[in-house]
Every structure is written in structure tokens, then in C-alpha cells.
JSON list of C-alpha atoms in Angstrom, two decimals:
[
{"chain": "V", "resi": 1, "resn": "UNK", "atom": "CA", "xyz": [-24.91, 19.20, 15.15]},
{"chain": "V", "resi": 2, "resn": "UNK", "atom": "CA", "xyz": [-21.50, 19.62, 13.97]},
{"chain": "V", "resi": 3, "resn": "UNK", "atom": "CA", "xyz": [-21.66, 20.82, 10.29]},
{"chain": "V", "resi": 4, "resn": "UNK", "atom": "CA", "xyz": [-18.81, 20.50, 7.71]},
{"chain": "V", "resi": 5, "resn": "UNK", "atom": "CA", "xyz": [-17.35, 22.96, 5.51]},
{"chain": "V", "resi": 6, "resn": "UNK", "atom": "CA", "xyz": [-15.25, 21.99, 2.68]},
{"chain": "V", "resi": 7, "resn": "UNK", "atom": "CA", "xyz": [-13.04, 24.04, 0.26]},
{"chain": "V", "resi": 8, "resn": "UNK", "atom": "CA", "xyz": [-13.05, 24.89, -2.86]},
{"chain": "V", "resi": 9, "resn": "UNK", "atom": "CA", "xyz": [-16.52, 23.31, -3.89]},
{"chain": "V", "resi": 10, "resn": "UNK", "atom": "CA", "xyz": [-14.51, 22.93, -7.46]},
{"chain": "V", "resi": 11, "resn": "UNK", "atom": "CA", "xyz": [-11.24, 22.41, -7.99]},
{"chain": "V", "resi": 12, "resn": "UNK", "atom": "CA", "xyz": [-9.66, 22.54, -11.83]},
{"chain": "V", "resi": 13, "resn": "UNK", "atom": "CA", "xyz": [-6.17, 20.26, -12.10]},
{"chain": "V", "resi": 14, "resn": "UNK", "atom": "CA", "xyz": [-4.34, 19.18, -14.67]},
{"chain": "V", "resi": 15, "resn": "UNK", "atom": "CA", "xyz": [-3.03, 15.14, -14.61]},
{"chain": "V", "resi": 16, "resn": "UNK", "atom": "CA", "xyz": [0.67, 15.45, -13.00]},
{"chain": "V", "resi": 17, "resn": "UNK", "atom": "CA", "xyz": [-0.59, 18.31, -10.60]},
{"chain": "V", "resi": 18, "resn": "UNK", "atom": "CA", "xyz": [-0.49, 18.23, -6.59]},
{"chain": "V", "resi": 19, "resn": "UNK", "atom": "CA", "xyz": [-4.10, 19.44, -4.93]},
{"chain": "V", "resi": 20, "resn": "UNK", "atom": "CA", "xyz": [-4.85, 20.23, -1.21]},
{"chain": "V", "resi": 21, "resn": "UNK", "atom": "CA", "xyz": [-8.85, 19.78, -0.42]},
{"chain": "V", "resi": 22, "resn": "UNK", "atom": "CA", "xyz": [-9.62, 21.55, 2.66]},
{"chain": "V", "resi": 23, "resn": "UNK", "atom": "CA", "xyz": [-12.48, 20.63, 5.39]},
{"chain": "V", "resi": 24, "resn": "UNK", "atom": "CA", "xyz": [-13.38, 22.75, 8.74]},
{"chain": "V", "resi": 25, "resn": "UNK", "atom": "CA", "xyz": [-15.63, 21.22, 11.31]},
{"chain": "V", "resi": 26, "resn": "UNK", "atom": "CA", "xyz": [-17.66, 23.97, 13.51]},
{"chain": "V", "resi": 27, "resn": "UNK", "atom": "CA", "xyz": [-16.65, 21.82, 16.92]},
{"chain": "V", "resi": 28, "resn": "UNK", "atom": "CA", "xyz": [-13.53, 20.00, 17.44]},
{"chain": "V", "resi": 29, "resn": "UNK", "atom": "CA", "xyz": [-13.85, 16.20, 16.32]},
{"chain": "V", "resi": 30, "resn": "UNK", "atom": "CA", "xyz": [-10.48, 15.33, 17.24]},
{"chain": "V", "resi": 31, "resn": "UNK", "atom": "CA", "xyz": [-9.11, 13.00, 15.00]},
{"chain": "V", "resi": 32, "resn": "UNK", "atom": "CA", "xyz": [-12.15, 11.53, 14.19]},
{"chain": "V", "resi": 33, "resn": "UNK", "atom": "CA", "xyz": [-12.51, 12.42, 10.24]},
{"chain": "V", "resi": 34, "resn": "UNK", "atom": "CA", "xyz": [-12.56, 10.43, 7.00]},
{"chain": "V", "resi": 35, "resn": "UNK", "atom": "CA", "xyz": [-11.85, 11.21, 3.38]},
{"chain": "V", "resi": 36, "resn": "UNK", "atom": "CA", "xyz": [-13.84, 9.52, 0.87]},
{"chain": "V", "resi": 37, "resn": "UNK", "atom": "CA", "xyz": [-13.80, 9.61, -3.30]},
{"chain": "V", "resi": 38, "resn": "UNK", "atom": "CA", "xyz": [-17.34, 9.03, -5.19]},
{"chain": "V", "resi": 39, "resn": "UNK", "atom": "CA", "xyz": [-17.39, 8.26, -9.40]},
{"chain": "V", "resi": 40, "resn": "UNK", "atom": "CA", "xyz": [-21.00, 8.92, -11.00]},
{"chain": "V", "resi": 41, "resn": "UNK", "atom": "CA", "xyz": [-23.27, 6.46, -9.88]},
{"chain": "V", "resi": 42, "resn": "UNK", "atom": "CA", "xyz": [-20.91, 4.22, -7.30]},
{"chain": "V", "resi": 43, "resn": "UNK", "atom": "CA", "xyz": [-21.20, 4.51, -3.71]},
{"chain": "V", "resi": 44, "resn": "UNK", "atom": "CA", "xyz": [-18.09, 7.07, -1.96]},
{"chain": "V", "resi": 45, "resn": "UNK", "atom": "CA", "xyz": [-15.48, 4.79, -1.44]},
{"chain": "V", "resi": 46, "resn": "UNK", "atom": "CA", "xyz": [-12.87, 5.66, 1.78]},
{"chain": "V", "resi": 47, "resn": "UNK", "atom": "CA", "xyz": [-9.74, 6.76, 1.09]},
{"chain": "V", "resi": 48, "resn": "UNK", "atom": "CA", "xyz": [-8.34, 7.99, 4.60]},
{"chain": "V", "resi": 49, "resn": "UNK", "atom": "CA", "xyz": [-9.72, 7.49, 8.04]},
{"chain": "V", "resi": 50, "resn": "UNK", "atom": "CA", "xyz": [-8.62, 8.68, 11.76]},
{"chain": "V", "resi": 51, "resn": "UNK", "atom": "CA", "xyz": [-7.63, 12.20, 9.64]},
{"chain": "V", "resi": 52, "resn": "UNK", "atom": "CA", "xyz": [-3.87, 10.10, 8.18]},
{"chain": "V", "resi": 53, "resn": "UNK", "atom": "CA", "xyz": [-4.46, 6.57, 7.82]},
{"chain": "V", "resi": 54, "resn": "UNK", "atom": "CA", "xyz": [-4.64, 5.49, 3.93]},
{"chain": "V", "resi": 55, "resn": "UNK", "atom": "CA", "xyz": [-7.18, 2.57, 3.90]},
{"chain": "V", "resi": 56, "resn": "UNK", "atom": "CA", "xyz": [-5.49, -0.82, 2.54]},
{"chain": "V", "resi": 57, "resn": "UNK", "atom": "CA", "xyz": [-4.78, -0.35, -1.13]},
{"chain": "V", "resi": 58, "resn": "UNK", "atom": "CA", "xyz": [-5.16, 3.20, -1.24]},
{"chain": "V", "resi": 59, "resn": "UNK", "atom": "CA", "xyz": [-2.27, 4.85, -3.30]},
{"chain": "V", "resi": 60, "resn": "UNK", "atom": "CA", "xyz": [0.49, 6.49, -1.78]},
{"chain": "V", "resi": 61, "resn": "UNK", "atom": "CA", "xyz": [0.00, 9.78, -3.18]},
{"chain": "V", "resi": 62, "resn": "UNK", "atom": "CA", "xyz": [-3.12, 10.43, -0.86]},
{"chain": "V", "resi": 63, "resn": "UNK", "atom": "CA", "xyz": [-2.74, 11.29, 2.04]},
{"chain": "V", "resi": 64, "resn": "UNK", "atom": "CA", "xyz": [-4.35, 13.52, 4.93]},
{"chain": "V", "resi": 65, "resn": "UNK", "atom": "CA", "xyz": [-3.65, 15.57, 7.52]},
{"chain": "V", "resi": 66, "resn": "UNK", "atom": "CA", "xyz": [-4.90, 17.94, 10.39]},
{"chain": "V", "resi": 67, "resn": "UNK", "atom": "CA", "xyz": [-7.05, 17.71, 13.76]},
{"chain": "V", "resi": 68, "resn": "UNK", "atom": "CA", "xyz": [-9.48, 19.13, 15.79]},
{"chain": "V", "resi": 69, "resn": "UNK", "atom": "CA", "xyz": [-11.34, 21.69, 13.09]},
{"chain": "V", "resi": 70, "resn": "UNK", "atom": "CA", "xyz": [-9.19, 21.35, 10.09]},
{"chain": "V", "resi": 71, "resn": "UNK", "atom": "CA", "xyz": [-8.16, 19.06, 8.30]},
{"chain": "V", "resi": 72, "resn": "UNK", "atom": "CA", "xyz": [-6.60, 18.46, 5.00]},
{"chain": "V", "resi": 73, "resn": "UNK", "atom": "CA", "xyz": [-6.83, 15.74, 1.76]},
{"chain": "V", "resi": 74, "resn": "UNK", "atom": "CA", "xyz": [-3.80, 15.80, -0.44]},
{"chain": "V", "resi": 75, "resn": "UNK", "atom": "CA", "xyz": [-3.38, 14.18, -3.46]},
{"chain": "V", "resi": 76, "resn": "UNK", "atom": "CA", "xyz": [0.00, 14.21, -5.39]},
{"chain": "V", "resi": 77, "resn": "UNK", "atom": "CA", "xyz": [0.80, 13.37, -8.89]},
{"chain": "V", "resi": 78, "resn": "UNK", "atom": "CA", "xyz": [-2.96, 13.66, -9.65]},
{"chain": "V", "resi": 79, "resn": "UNK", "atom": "CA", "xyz": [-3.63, 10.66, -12.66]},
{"chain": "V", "resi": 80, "resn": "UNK", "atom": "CA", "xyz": [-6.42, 10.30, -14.48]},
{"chain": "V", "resi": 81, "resn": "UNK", "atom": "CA", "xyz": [-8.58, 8.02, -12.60]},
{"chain": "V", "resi": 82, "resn": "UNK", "atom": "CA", "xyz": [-8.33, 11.07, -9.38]},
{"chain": "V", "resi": 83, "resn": "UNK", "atom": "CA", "xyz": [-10.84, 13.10, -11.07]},
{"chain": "V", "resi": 84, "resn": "UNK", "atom": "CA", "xyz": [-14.27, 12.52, -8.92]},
{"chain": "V", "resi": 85, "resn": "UNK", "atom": "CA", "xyz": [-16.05, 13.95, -6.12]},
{"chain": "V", "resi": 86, "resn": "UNK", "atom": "CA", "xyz": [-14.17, 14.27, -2.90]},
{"chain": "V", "resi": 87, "resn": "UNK", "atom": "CA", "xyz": [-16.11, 14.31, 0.86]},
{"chain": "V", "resi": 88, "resn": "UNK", "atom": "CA", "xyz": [-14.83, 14.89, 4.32]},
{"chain": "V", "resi": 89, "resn": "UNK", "atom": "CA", "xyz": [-16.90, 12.89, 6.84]},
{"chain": "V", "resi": 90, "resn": "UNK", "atom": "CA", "xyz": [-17.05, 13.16, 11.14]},
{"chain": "V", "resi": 91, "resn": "UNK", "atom": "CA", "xyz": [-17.49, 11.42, 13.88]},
{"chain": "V", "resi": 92, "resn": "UNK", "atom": "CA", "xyz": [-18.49, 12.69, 17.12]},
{"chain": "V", "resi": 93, "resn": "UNK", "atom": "CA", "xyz": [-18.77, 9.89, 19.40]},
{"chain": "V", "resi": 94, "resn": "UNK", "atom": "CA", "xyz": [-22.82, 10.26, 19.19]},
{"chain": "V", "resi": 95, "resn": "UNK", "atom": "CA", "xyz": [-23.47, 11.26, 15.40]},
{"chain": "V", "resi": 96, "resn": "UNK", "atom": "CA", "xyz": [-22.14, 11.75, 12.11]},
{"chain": "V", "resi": 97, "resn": "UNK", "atom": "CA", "xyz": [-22.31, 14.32, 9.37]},
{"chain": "V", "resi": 98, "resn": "UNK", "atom": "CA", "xyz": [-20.68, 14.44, 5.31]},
{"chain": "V", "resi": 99, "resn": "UNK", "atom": "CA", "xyz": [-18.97, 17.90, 4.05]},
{"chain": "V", "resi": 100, "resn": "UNK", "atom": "CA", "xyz": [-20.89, 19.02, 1.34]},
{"chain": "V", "resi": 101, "resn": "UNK", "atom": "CA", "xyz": [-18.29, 18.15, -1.31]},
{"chain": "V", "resi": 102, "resn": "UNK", "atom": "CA", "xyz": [-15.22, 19.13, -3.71]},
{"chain": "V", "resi": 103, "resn": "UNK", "atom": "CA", "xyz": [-15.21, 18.29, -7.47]},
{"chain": "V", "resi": 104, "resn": "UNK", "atom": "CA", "xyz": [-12.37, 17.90, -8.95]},
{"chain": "V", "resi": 105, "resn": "UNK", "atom": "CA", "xyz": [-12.47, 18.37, -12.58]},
{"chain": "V", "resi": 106, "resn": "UNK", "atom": "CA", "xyz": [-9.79, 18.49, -15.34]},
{"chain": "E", "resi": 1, "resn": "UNK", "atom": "CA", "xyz": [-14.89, -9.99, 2.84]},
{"chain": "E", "resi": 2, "resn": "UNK", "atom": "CA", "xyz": [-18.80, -8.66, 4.36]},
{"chain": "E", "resi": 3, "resn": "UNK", "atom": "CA", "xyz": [-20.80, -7.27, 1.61]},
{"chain": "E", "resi": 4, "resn": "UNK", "atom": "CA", "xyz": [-24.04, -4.74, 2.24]},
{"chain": "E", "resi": 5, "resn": "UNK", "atom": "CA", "xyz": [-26.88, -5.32, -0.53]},
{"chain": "E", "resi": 6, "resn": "UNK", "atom": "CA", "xyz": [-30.08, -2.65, -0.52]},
{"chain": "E", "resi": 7, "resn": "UNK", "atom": "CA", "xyz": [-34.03, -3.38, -1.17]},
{"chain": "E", "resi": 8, "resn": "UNK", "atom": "CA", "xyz": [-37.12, -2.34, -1.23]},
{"chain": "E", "resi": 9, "resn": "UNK", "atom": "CA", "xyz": [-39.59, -0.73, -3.68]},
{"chain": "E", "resi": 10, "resn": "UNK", "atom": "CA", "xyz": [-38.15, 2.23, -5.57]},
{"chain": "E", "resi": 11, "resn": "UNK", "atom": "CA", "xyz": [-41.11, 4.21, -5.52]},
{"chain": "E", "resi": 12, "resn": "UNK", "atom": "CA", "xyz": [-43.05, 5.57, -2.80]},
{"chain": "E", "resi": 13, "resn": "UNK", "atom": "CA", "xyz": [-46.26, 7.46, -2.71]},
{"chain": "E", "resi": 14, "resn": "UNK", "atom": "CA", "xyz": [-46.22, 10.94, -0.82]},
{"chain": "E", "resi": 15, "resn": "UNK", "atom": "CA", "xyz": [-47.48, 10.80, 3.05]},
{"chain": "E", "resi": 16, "resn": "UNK", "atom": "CA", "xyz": [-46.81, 6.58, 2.65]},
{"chain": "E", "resi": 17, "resn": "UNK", "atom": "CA", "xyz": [-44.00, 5.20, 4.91]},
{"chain": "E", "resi": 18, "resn": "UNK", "atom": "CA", "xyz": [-40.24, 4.16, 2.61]},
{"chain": "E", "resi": 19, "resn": "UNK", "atom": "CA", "xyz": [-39.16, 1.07, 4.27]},
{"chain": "E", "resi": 20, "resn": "UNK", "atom": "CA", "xyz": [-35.47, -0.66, 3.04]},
{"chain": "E", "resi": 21, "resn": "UNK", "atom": "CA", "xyz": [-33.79, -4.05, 4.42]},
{"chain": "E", "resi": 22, "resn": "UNK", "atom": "CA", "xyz": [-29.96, -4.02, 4.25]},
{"chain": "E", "resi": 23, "resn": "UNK", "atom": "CA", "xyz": [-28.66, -7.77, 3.60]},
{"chain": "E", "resi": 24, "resn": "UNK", "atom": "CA", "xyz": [-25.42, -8.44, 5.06]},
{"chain": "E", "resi": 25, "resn": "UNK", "atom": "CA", "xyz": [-22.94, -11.18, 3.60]},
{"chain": "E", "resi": 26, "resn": "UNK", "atom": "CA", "xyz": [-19.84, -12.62, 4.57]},
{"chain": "E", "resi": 27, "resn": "UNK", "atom": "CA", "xyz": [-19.65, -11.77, 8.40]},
{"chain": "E", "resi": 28, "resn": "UNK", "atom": "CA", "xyz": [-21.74, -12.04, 11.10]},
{"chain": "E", "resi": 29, "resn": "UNK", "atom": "CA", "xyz": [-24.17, -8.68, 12.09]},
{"chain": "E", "resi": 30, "resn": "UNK", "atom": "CA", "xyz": [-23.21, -9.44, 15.77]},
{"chain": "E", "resi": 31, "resn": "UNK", "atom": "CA", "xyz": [-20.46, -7.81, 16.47]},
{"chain": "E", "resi": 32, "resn": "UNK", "atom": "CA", "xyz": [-19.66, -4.86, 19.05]},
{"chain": "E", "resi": 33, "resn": "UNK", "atom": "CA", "xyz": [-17.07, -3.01, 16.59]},
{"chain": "E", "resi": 34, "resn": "UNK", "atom": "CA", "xyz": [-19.78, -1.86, 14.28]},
{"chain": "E", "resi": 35, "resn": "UNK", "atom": "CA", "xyz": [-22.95, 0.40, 14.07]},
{"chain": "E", "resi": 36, "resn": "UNK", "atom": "CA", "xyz": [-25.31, -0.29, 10.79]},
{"chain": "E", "resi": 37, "resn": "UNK", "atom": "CA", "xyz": [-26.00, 2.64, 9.35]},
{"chain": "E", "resi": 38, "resn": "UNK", "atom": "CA", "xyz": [-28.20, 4.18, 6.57]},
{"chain": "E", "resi": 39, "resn": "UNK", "atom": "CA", "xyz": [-26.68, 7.41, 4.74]},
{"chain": "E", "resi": 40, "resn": "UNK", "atom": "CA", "xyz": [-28.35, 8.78, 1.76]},
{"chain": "E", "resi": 41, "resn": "UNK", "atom": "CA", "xyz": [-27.70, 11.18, -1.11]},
{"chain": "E", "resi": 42, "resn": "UNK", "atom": "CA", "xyz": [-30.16, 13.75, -2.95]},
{"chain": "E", "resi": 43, "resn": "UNK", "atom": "CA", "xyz": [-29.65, 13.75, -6.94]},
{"chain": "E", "resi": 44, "resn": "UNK", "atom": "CA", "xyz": [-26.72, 16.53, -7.51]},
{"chain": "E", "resi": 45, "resn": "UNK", "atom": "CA", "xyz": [-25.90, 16.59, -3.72]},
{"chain": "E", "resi": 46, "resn": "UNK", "atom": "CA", "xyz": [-23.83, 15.52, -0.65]},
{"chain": "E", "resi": 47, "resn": "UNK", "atom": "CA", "xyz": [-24.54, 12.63, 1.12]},
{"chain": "E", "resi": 48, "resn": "UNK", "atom": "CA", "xyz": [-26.37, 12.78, 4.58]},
{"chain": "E", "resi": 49, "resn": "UNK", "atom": "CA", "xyz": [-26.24, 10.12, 7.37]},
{"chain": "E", "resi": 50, "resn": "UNK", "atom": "CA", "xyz": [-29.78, 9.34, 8.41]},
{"chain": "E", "resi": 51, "resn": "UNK", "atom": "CA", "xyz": [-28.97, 7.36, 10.99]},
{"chain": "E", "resi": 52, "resn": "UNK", "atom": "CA", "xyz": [-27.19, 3.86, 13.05]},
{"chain": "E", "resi": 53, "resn": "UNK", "atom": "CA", "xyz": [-27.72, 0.62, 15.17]},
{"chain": "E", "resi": 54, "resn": "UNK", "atom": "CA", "xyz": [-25.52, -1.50, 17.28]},
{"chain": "E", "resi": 55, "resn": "UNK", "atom": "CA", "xyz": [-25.84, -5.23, 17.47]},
{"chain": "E", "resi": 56, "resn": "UNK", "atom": "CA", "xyz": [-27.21, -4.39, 20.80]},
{"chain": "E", "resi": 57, "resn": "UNK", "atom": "CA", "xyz": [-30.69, -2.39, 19.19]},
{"chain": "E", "resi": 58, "resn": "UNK", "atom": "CA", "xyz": [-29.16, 0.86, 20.50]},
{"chain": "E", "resi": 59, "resn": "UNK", "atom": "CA", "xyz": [-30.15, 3.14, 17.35]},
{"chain": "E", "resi": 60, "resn": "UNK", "atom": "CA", "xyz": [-28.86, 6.92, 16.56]},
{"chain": "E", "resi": 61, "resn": "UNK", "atom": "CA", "xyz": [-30.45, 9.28, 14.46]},
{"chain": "E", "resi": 62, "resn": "UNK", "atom": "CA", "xyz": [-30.08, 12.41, 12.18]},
{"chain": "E", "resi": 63, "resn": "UNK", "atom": "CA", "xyz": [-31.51, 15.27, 14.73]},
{"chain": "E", "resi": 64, "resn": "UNK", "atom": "CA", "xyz": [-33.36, 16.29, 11.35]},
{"chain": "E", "resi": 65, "resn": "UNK", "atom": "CA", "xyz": [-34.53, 13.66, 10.48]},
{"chain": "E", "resi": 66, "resn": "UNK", "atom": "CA", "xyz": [-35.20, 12.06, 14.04]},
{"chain": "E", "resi": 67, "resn": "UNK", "atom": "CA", "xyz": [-39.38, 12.25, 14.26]},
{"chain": "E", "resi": 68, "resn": "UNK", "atom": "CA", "xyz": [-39.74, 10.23, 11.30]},
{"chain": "E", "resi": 69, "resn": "UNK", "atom": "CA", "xyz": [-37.14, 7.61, 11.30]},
{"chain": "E", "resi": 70, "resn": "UNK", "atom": "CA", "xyz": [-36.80, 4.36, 12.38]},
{"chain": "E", "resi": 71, "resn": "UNK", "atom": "CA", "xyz": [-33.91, 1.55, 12.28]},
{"chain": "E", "resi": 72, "resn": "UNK", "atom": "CA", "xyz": [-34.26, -2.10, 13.68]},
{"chain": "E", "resi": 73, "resn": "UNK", "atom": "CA", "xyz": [-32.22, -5.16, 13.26]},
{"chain": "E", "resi": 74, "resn": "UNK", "atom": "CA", "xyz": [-32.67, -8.42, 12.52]},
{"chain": "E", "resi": 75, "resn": "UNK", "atom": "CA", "xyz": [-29.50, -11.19, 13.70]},
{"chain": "E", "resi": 76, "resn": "UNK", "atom": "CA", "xyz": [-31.48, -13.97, 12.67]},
{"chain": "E", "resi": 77, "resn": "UNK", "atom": "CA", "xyz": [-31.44, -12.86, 9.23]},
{"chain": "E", "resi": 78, "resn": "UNK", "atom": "CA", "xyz": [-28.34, -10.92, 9.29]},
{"chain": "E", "resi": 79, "resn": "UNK", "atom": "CA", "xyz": [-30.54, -7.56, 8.13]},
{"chain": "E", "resi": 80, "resn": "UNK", "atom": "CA", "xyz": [-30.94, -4.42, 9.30]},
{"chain": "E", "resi": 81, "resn": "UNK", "atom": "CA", "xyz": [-34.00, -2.04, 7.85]},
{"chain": "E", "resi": 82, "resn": "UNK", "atom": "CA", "xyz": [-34.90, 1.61, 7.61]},
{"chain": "E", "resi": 83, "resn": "UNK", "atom": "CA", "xyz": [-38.48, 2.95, 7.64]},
{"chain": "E", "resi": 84, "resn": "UNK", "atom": "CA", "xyz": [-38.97, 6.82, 7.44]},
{"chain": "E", "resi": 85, "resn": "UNK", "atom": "CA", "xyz": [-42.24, 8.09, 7.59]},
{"chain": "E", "resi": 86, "resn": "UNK", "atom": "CA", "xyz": [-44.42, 10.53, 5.66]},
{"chain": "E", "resi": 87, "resn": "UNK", "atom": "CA", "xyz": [-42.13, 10.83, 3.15]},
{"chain": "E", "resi": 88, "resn": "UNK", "atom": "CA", "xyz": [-42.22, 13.60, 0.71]},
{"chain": "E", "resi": 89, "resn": "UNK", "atom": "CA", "xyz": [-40.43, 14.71, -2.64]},
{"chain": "E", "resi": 90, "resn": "UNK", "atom": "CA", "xyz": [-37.16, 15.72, -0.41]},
{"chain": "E", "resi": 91, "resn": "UNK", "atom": "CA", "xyz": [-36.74, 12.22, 0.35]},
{"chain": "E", "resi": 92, "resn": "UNK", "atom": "CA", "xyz": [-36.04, 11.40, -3.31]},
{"chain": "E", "resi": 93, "resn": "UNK", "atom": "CA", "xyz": [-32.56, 10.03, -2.84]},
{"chain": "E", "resi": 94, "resn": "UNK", "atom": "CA", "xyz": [-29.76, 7.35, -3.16]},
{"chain": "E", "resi": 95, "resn": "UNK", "atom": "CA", "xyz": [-30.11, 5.38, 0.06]},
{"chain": "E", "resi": 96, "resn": "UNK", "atom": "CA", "xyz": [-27.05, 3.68, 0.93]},
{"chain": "E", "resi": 97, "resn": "UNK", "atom": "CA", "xyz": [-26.36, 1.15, 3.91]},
{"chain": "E", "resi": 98, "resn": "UNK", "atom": "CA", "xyz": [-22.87, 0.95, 5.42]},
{"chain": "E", "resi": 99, "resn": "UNK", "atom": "CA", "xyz": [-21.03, -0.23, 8.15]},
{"chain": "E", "resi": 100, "resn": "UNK", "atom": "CA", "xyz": [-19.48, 2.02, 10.58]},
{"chain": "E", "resi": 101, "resn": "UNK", "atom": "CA", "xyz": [-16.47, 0.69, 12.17]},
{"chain": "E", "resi": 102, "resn": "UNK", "atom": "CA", "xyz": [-16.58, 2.55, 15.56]},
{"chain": "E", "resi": 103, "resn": "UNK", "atom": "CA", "xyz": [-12.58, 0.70, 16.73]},
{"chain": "E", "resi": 104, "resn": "UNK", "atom": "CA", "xyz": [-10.52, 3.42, 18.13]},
{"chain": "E", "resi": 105, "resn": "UNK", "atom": "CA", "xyz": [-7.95, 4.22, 15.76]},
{"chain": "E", "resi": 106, "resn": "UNK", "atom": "CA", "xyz": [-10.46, 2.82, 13.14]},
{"chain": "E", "resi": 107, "resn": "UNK", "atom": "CA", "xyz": [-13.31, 4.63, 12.74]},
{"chain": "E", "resi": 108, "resn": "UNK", "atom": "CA", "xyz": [-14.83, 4.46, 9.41]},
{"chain": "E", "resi": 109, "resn": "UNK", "atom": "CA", "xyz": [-17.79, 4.16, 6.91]},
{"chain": "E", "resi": 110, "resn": "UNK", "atom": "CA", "xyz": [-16.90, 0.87, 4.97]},
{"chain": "E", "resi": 111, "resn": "UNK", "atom": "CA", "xyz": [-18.03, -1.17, 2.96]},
{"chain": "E", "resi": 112, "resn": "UNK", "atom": "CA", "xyz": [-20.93, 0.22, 1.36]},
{"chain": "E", "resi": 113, "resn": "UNK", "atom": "CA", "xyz": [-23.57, -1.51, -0.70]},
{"chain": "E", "resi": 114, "resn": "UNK", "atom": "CA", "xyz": [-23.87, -0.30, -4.00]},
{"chain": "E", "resi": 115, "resn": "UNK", "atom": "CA", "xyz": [-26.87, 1.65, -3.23]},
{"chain": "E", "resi": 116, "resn": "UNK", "atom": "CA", "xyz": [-30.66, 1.93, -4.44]},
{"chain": "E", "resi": 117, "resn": "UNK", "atom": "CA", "xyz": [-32.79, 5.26, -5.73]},
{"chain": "E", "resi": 118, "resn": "UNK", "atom": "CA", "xyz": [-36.13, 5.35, -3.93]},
{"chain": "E", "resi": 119, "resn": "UNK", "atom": "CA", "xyz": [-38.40, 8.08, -5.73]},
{"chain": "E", "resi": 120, "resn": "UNK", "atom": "CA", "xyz": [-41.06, 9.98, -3.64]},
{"chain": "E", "resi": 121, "resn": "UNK", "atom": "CA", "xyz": [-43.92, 10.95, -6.30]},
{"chain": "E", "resi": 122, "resn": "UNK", "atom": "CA", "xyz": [-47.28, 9.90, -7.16]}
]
């Protein structure tokens, strides 16, 4: 099994701040990583697949980089609405396993 | 714009079988591009993908989790259903179903239906 690490587990920002989420993979998965954001009680919703690609009518100021075993979420100009849960997720061709998350808090 | 809807009884005695039916809406369940999946999420904690299916019946599973889970779909009625068996407290959980878009260049967990608690007690 591939197993995901993510860092920090919590992340303090203030609105207007830039962040940098971090997630290593214990095997190369290529490319093959998505970001996702989760509010209390709502399903994650995807924010960036393929490690770079904002989904449709994600905002600009997300974005994600890296390949192989790390990988990186960025999120600009944090606004109000950023502060949630943040997972890395990856896919290797067989399987699929969830990083165990990053809160960002104000 | 497909839509994913969860049921199935939100309590389940210890040792008993926890069965769930995903409903799919607005596209077709027959389609090559996409595994059906079932992730879930302990109260406080990540979530965990328990397992897949193609359109084909060609299933993947959770090595954890792999002895007591089953997934099977249903085209005629655009479903797809989980059953995992002798289920205990530690499968007290959020269980989500999701589409995994397995496109190269594309590969992704959405959408996701809104998801249902199942509790295991007595």
C-alpha cells in the first residue's frame, strides 16, 4: 500500500496570508494526486487533480504542484471561506489511499 | 450534471453485515471512464477508500479491508452497493460513494454524494 503523509497536521493563517500544504507518498505515484477541501459535515470537495489542474470553478489562488513523492497545495490570498480541512489523495493504477489531513484554522 | 445519493439503515448490530446502495442520477453507470467507488470517514478522522467497480463488475478493494468487503453493480437500476461484513464499532463511519474518473490526464474522485453515518452498536 502506498501511504500518505501530509504536513503540518495544523496550520494557523491569518485571511490575506499565502500557505503551502505539503504531502509525501512512500512510492512514486507519478502525477497521479488530488487535492481536496472538506467543511464540517459536507463531503471533500476536489480542488486540484493530475498534481496542477484546478477543477472547473476552482479559484485561481489554488494551485498545486510537485510529482512522483511530493507534492504541494498552495493557496494564496487565503479568504475567509479557505479555512477547512485539506487532503491529498493517490492513485496508483490498482488502488487508492487519502493523506491523513491538514487543518487550517484562523 | 450525475449526482451520487447514499442508503441504507444507519444502524447496524455488531457481527451483522452493513449493506448501502449508491443511486446514480443524471448519466448513465455504463461507462468505461469511471470506477464506483465507496470511501468512508471515521468521526474526527481522514477519509479511507474502501474500495471500486467498473461498469464491467471488475471490483478493487482496500487490502485492509479486503476479507470482508464486497461491491456489485446494478446497470439496470443505475446502482451500485457495498456490503461489509461482521462489522464492528471501527466501522462507525461516514460512508461516502463517488465516482472515480480514471481518464488519463483526469483522474479524480468527483462528484460525491452527500454522504450517510452508519453506526455499529447494539
Amino acid at each position: 500500500d502506498i501511504q500518505m503523509t501530509q504536513s503540518p497536521s495544523i496550520l494557523s493563517a491569518s485571511v490575506g496570508d499565502t500557505v503551502t500544504i505539503s504531502c509525501r507518498a512512500s512510492q512514486s505515484v507519478s502525477n497521479w494526486l488530488a487535492w481536496y477541501q472538506q467543511k464540517p459535515g459536507k463531503a471533500p470537495k476536489l480542488l486540484i487533480y493530475e498534481a496542477s489542474t484546478l477543477e472547473n470553478g476552482v479559484p485561481s489562488r489554488f494551485s498545486g504542484s510537485g510529482s512522483g513523492t511530493e507534492f504541494t497545495l498552495t493557496i494564496s490570498s487565503l479568504q475567509s471561506d479557505d479555512f477547512a480541512t485539506y487532503y491529498c489523495q493517490q492513485y496508483d493504477g490498482y488502488s487508492c489511499s487519502f493523506g491523513q489531513g491538514t487543518k487550517l484554522e484562523i | 450534471q450525475v449526482q451520487l445519493q447514499e442508503s441504507g439503515p444507519g444502524l447496524v448490530k455488531p457481527s451483522q453485515t452493513l449493506s448501502l446502495t449508491c443511486t446514480v442520477s443524471g448519466g448513465s453507470i455504463n461507462y468505461a471512464d469511471y470506477y464506483w467507488s465507496w470511501i468512508r470517514q471515521p468521526p474526527g478522522r481522514g477519509p479511507e477508500w474502501i474500495g471500486y467497480i467498473s461498469y464491467t463488475g471488475s471490483a478493487y478493494y482496500n487490502p485492509s479491508l479486503e476479507s470482508r468487503v464486497s461491491i456489485s453493480i446494478d446497470k439496470s437500476k443505475n446502482q451500485f452497493s457495498l456490503k461489509l461484513r461482521s462489522a464492528t464499532a471501527a466501522d462507525t463511519a461516514v460512508y461516502y460513494c463517488a465516482r472515480y474518473v480514471i481518464v488519463v490526464g483526469a483522474s479524480k474522485f468527483d462528484p460525491w454524494g452527500q454522504g450517510t453515518l452508519v453506526t455499529v452498536s447494539s
